Coordinates of C-alpha atoms and ligand atoms in Angstrom, one line a residue:
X1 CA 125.2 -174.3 89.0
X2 CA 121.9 -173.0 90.5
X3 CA 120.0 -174.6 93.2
X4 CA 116.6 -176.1 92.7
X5 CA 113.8 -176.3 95.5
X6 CA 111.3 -178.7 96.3
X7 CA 108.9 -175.9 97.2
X8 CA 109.8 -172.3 97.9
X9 CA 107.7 -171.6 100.4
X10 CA 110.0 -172.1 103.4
X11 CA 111.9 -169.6 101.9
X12 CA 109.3 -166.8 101.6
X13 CA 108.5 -167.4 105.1
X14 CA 112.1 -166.8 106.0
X15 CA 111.6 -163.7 104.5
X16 CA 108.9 -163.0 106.3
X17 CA 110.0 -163.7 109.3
X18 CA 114.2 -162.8 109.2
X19 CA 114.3 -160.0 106.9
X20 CA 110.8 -158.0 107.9
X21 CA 109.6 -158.6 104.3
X22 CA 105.7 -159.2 103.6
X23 CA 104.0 -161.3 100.9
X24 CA 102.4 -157.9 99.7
X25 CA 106.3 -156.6 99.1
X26 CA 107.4 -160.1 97.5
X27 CA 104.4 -160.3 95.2
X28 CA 105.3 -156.2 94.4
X29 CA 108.9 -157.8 93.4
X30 CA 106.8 -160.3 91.5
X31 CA 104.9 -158.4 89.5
X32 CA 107.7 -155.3 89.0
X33 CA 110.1 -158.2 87.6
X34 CA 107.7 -159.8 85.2
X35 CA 106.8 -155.9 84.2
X36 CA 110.7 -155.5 83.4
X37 CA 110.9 -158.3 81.5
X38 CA 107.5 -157.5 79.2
X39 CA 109.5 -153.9 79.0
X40 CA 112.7 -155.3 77.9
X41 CA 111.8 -157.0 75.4
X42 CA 108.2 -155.9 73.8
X43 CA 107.5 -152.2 72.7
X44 CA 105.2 -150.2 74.3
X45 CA 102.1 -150.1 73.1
X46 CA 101.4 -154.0 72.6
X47 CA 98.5 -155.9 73.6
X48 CA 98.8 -157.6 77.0
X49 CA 95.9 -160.1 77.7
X50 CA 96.9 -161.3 81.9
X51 CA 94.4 -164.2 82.4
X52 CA 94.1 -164.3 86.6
X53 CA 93.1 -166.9 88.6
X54 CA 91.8 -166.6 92.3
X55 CA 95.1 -167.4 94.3
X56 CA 97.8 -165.4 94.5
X57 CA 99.6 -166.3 91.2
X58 CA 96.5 -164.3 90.0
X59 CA 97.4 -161.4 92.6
X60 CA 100.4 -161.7 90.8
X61 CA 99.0 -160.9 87.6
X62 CA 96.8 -158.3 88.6
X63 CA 99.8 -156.3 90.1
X64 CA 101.7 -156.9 86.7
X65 CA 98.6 -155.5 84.9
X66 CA 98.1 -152.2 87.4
X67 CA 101.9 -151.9 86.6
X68 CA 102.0 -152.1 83.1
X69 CA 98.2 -150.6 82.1
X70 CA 99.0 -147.5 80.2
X71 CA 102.9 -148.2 79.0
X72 CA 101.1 -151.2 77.3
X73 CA 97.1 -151.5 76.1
X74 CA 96.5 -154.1 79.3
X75 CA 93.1 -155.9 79.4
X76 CA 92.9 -158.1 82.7
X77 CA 90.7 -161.5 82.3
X78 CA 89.8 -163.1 85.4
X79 CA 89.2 -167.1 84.9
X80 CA 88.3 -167.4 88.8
X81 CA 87.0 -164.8 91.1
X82 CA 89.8 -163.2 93.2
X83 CA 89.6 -165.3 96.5
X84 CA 93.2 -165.0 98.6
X85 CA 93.2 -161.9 100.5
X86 CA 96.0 -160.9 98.4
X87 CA 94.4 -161.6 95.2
X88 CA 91.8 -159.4 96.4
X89 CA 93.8 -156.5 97.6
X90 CA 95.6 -156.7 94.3
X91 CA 92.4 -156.5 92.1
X92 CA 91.0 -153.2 93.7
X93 CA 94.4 -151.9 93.4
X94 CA 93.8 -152.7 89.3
X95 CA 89.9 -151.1 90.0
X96 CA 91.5 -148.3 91.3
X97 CA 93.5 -147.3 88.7
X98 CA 90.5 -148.1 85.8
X99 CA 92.5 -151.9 84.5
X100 CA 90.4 -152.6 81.6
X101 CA 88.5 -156.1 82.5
X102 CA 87.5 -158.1 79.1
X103 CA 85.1 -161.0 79.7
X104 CA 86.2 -162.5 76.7
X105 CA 89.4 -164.5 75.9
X106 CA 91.1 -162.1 72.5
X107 CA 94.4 -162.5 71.0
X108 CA 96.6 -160.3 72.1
X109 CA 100.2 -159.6 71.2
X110 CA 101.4 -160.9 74.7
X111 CA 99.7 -163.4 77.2
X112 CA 100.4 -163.6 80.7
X113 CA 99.0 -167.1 82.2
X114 CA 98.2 -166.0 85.8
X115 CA 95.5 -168.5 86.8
X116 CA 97.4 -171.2 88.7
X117 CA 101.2 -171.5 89.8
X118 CA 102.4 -173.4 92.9
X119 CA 99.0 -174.1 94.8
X120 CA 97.6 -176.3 92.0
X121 CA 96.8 -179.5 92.5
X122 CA 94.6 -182.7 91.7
X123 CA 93.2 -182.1 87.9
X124 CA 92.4 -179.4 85.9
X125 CA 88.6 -178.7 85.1
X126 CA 87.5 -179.1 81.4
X127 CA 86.7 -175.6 82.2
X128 CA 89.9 -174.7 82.6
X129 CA 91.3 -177.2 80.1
X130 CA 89.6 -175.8 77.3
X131 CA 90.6 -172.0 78.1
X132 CA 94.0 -173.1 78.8
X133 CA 93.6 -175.0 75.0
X134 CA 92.4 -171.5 73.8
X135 CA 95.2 -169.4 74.7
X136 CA 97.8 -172.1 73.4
X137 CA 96.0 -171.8 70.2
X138 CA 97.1 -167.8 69.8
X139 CA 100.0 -166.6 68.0
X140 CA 100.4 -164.5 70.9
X141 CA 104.2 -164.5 73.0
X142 CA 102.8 -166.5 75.9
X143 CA 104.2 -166.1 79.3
X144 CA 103.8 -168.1 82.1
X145 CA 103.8 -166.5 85.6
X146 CA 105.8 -168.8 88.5
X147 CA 105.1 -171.9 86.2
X148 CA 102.7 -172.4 83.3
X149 CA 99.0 -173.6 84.4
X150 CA 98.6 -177.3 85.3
X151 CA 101.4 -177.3 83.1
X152 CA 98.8 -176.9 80.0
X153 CA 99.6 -173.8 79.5
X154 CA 102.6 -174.0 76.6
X155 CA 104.8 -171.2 77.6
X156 CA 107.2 -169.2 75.4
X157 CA 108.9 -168.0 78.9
X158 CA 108.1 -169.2 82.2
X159 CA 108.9 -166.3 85.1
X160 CA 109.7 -168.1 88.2
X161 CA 109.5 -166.5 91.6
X162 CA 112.1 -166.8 93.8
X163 CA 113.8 -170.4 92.8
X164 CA 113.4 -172.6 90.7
X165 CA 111.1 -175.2 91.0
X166 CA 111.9 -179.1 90.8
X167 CA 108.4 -179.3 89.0
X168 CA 110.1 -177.4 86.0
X169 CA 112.6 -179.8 85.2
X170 CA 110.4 -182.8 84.5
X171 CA 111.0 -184.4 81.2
X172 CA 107.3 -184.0 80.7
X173 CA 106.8 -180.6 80.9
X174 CA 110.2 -179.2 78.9
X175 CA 108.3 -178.9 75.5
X176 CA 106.1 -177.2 78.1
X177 CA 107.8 -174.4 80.1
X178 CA 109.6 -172.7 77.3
X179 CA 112.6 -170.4 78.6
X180 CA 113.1 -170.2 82.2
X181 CA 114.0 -167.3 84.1
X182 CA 113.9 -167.0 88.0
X183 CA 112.6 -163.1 89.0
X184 CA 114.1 -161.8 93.1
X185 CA 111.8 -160.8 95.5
X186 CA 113.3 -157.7 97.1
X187 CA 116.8 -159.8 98.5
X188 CA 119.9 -160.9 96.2
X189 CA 119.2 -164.7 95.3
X190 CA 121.7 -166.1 97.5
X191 CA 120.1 -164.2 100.5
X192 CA 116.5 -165.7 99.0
X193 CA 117.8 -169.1 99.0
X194 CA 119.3 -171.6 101.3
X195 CA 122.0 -174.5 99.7
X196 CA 120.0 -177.5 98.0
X197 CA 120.8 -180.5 97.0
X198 CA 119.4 -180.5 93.8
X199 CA 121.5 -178.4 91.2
X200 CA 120.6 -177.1 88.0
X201 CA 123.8 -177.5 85.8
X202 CA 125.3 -174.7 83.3
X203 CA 127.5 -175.4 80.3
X204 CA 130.6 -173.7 82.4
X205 CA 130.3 -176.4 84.5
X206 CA 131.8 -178.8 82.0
X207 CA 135.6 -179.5 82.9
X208 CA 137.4 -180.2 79.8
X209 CA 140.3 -182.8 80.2
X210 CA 142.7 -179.8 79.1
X211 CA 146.3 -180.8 79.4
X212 CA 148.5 -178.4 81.2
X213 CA 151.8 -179.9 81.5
X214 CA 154.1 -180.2 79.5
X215 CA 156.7 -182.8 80.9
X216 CA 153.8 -185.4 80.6
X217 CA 154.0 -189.0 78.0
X218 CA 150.8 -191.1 76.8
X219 CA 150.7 -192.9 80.0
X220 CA 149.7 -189.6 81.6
X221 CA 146.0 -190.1 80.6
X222 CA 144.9 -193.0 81.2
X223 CA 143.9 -196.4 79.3
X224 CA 140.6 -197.1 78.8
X225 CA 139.8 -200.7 78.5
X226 CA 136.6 -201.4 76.4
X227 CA 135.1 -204.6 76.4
X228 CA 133.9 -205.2 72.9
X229 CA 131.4 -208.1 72.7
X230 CA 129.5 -209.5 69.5
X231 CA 127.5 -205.9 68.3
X232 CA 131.3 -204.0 68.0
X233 CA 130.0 -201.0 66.7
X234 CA 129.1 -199.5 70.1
X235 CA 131.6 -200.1 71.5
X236 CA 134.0 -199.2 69.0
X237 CA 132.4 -195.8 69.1
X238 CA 132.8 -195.6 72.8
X239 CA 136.2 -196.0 72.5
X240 CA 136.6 -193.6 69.7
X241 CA 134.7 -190.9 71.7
X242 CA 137.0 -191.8 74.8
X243 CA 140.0 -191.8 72.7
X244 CA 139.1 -188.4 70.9
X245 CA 138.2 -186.7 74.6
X246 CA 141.5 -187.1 75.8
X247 CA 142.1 -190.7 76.9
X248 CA 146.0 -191.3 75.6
X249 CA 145.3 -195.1 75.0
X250 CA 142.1 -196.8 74.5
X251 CA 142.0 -201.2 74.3
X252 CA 139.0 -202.8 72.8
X253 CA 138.9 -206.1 74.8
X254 CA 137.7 -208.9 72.7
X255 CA 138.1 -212.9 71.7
X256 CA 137.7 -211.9 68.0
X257 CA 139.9 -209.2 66.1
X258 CA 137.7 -206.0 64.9
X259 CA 137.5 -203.9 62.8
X260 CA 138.4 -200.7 63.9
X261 CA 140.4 -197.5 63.6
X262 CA 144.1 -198.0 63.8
X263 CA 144.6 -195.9 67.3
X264 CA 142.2 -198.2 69.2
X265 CA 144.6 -201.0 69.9
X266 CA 142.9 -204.5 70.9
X267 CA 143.7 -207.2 73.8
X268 CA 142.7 -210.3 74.5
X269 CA 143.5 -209.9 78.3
X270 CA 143.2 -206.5 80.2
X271 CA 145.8 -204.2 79.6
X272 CA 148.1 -203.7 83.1
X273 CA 148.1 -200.4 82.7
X274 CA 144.1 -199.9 82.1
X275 CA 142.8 -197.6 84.5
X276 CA 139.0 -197.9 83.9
X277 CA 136.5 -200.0 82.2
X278 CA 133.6 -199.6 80.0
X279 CA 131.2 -202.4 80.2
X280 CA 128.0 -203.5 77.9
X281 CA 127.7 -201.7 75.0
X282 CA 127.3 -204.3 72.6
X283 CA 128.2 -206.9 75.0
X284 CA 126.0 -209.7 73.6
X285 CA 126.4 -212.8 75.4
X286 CA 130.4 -213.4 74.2
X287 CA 132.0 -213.3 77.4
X288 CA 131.7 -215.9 80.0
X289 CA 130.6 -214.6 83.5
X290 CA 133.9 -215.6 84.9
X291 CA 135.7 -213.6 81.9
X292 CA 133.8 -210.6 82.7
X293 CA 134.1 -211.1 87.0
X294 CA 138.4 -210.8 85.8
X295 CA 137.9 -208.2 83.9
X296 CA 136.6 -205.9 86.8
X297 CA 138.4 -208.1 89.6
X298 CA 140.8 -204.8 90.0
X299 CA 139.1 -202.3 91.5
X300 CA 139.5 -200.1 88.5
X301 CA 136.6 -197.2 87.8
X302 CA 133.9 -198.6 85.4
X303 CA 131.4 -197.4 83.2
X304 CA 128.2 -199.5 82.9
X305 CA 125.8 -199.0 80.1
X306 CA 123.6 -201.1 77.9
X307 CA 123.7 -204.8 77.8
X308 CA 125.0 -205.1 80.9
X309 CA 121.9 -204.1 83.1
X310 CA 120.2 -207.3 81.9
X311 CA 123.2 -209.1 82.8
X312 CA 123.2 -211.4 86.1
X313 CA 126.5 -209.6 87.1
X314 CA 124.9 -206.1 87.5
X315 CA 124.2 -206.3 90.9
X316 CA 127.5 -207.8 92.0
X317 CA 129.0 -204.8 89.4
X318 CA 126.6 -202.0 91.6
X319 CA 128.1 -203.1 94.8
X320 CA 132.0 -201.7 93.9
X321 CA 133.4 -198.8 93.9
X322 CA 133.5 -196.1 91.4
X323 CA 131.3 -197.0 89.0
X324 CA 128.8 -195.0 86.4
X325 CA 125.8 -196.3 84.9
X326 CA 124.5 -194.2 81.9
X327 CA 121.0 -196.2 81.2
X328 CA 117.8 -194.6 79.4
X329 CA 114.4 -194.6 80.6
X330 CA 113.7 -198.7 79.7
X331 CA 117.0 -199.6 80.8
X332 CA 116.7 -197.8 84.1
X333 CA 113.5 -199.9 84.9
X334 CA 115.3 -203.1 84.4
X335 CA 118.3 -201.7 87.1
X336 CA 114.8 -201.0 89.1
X337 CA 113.5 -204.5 88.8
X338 CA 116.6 -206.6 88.8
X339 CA 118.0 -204.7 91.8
X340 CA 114.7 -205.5 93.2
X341 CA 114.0 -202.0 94.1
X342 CA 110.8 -201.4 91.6
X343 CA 109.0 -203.0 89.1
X344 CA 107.6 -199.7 86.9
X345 CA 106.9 -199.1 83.4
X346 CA 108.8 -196.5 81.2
X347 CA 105.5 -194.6 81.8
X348 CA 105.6 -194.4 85.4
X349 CA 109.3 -193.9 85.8
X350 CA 108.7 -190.8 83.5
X351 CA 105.9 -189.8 85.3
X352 CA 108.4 -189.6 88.5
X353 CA 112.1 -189.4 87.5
X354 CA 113.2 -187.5 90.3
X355 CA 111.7 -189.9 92.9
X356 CA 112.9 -193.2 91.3
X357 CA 116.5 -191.7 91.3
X358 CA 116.4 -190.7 94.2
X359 CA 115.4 -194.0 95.6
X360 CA 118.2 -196.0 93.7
X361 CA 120.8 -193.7 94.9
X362 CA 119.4 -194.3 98.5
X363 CA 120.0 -198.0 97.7
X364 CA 123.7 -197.7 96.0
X365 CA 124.8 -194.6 97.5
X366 CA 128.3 -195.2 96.0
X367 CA 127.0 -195.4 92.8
X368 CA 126.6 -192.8 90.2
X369 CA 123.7 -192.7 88.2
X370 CA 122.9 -190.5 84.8
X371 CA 119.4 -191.1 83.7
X372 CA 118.8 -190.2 80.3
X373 CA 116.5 -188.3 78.9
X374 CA 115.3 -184.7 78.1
X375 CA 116.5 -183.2 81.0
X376 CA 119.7 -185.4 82.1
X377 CA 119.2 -186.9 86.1
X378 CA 122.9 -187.4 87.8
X379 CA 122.3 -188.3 90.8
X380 CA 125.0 -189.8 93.4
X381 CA 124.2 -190.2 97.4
X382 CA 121.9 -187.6 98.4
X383 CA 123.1 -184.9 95.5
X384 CA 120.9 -184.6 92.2
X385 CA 122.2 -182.0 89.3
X386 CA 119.7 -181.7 85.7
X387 CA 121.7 -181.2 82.8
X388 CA 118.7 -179.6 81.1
X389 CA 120.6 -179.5 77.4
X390 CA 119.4 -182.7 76.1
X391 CA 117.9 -182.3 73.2
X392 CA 115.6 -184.9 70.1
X393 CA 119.0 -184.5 68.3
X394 CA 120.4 -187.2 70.6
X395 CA 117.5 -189.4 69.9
X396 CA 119.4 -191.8 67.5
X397 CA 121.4 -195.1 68.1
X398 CA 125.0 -194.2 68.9
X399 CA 124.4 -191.8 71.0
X400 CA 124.4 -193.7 74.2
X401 CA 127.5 -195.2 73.3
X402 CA 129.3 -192.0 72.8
X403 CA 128.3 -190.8 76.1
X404 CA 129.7 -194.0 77.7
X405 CA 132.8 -193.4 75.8
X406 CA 132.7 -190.0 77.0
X407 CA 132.5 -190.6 80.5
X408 CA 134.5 -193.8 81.1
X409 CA 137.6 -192.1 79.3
X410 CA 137.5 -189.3 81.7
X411 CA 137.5 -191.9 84.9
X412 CA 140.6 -193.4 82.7
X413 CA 141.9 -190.1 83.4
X414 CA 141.2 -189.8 86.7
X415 CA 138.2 -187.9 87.0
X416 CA 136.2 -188.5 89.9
X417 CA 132.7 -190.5 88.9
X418 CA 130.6 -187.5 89.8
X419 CA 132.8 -185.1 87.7
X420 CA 133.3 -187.8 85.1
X421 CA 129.3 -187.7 84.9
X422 CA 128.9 -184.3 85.1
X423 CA 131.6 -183.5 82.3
X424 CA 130.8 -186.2 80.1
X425 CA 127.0 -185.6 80.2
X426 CA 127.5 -181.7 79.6
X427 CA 130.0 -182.7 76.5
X428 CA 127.7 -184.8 75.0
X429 CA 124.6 -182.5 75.3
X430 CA 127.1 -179.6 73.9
X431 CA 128.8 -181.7 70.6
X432 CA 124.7 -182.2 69.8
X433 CA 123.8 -178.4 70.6
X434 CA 126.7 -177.4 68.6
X435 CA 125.8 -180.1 65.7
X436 CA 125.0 -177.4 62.5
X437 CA 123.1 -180.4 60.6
X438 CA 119.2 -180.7 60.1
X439 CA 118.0 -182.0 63.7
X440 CA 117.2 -185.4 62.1
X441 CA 120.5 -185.8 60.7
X442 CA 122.5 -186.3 63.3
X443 CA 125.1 -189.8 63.3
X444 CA 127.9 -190.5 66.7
X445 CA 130.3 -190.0 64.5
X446 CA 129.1 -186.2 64.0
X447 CA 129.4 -186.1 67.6
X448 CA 133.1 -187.8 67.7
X449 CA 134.1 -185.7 65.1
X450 CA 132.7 -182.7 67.0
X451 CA 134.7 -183.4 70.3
X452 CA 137.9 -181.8 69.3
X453 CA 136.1 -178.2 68.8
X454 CA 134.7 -178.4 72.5
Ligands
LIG501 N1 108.3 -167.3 96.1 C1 107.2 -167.5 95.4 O1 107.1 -168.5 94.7 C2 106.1 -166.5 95.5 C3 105.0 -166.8 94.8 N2 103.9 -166.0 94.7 C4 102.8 -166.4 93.9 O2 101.9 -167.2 94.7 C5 101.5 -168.3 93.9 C6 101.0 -169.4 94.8 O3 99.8 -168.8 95.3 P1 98.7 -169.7 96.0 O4 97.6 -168.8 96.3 O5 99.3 -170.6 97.0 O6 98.2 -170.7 94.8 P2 97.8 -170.5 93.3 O7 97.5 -169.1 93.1 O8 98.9 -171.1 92.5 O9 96.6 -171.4 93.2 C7 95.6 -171.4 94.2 C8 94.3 -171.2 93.6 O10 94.2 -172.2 92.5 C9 93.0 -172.9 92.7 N3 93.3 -174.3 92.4 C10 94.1 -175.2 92.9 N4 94.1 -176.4 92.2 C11 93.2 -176.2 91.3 C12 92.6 -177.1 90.2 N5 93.1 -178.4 90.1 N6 91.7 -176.6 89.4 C13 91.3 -175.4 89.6 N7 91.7 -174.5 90.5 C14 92.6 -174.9 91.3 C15 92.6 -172.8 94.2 O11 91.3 -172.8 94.2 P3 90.6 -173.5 95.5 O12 89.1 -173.4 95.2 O13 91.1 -174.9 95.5 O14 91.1 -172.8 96.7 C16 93.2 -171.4 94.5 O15 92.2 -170.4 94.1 C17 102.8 -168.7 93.2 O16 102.6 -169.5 92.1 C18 103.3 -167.3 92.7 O17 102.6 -166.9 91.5 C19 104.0 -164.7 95.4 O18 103.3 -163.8 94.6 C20 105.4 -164.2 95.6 C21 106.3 -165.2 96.2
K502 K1 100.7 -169.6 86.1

């Protein structure tokens, strides 16, 4: 796990002020890592074109292009006139050693966007829009210094300073930002930072539900229960992704008999020995509100996806303990509404995903949330993490139903809700990342089929 900031820079200023650094020497750091990175990966020789702005994400880019003019054929752009004392200071360092300065836009083999990183704000000019639009439109590798322009800027690789940025882990700007990496500025990382809140999740912090015993029986992991309403398929495939991830017995609770694979047994009543629930995934309207309130009258750990958010039991259901609720964007605004927390549009949550999380888990602080979407919100209490491997593979029915099934059988297993969400959500992302079909092609049952390789 990394941490993600807010804003970076209180943490600048404690270099500044604990370990006798200077901006000068943390821009220096800047520009020296970005240089290493350009050197690591292009050959000498290449066209760099650094387009500069006037704040100091330009000064960045102007101490780049002083350190890399002459290993590499570095022309220097300036889209603003150098106005922060450090942007100004960097540029007659560039004078002084003869930085060529185009006044035209040309494209070069490598682009570094330098115009604007953390001090932008309101709206970009057309100006600026339309150059932005220009250097998009180049085959050239396109690097973003701190964070890409106005996010307009579509960046190959975005070089962060520091930290990493909150901003960079919007849904809305992840066809945007390209590859992340986070460049020091003169101190180890973990002497940059301080703790946050809000983690950034790695695929090593999936916990597989690996069995290590051997002097164990099928009641050692768990019994999903399943309530299976009048659209079975989702829920069957929830229970097949539980049963496949570990979960030693899986029960489909329904009034009808259905069709389904011989290891999913089926109940009519809830199994004594079920020790979680999954809940709305192709509920339908077949159970009775009382039938439903018996169901979770035990205090078991339950899974809450789908149906169930436009169900008038939801908030009653948000008010016990240990319970998961995977919903996507439009299903997330209906939680919003119904809890009588928001009324938003898909557009505006989307706009704001962090803050609308945030504000549910103020109000149900017990409860733990994973927002769908491109970059995956879990949020529970005051912690956030961003599974940032979801991926337009996952964008197909199903898919939300093998996630529930995913994370309900590990509570059944006893997994704690926050590391039921954080496992199940990394396992999911992973099966699709690891799915060797076209990108369109993807079905749940690719992803079922994929658990047992995990
Ligand atoms: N730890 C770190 O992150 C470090 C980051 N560094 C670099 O510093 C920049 C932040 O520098 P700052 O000077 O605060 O701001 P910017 O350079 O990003 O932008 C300020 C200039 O941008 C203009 N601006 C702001 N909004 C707009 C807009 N909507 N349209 C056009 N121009 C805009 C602003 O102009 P004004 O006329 O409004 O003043 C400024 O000229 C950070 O991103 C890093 O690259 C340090 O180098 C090292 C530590
Ligand atoms: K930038």
């Amino acid at each position: 796990m990394q941490n993600i900031f807010d804003e970076v820079g209180s943490l600048d200023r404690k270099c500044y002020e604990e370990f006798a650094l200077s901006e000068d020497l943390l821009m220096e750091h800047a520009a020296d890592g970005m240089a290493d990175f350009i050197k690591s990966n292009y050959a000498l020789g290449a066209t760099v074109l650094v387009v500069c702005g006037g704040g100091n994400n330009g000064a960045d880019g102007l101490a780049l292009a002083r350190i890399l003019h002459k290993d590499y054929d570095v022309k220097l752009f300036m889209a603003k006139e150098a106005k922060s004392e450090m942007a100004k200071l960097q540029l007659l360092r560039a004078q002084k050693v003869d930085v060529s300065f185009v006044d035209q836009l040309f494209n070069a083999e490598i682009i570094v966007d330098a115009v604007l990183g953390t001090g932008f704000n309101g709206e970009l000019s057309s100006e600026l829009l339309q150059m932005l639009e220009t250097l998009n439109n180049y085959k050239a590798v396109k690097i973003a210094c701190d964070i890409p322009s106005g996010y307009k800027f579509n960046a190959d690789y975005t070089l962060t300073m520091g930290g990493l940025k909150k901003s960079l882990f919007e849904d809305k700007v992840k066809d945007i930002v390209g590859e992340i990496t986070v460049l020091d500025l003169g101190v180890a990382r973990e002497i940059y930072e301080t703790d946050s809140k809000i983690k950034l999740l790695d695929e090593s912090d999936l916990q597989l539900p690996n069995r290590k015993k051997q002097n164990t029986h099928k009641g050692s992991y768990g019994h999903l229960a399943v309530v299976s309403g009048e659209k079975t398929g989702a829920s069957v495939m929830s229970a097949q992704a539980a049963f496949r991830f570990g979960t030693a017995l899986v029960t489909l609770l329904s009034n009808e008999n259905i069709h389904a694979p011989y290891e999913i047994m089926q109940s009519h009543q809830l199994p004594q020995s079920a020790s979680a629930i999954a809940l709305g995934m192709g509920l339908g309207v077949e159970f009775s509100q009382s039938e439903l309130e018996r169901f979770v009258s035990n205090g078991h750990p339950l899974l809450l996806d789908a149906d169930i958010f436009y169900h008038p039991l939801l908030s009653t259901l948000l008010g016990k303990k240990k319970v998961v609720i995977t919903p996507h964007p439009k299903e997330f605004c209906e939680v919003l509404r119904e809890c009588k927390i928001a009324e938003i549009s898909v557009e505006e949550l989307q706009q704001s995903r962090f803050e609308y999380a945030q504000l549910f888990s103020k109000h149900f602080p017990d409860v733990t949330l994973v927002l769908k979407g491109a970059n995956v919100i879990i949020s529970q209490g005051e912690q956030m993490f961003i599974n940032p491997y979801g991926s337009n593979v996952l964008a197909k029915g199903g898919s939300g139903d093998v996630l529930a099934g995913l994370i309900a059988g590990l509570l059944a297993q006893g997994y704690a809700p926050l590391d039921a969400a954080i496992s199940g959500s990394l396992a999911h992302t992973l099966l699709a990342k690891s799915y060797k079909g076209a990108d369109f092609s993807l079905t749940p049952i690719d992803l079922i089929d994929g658990i047992c390789k995990l």
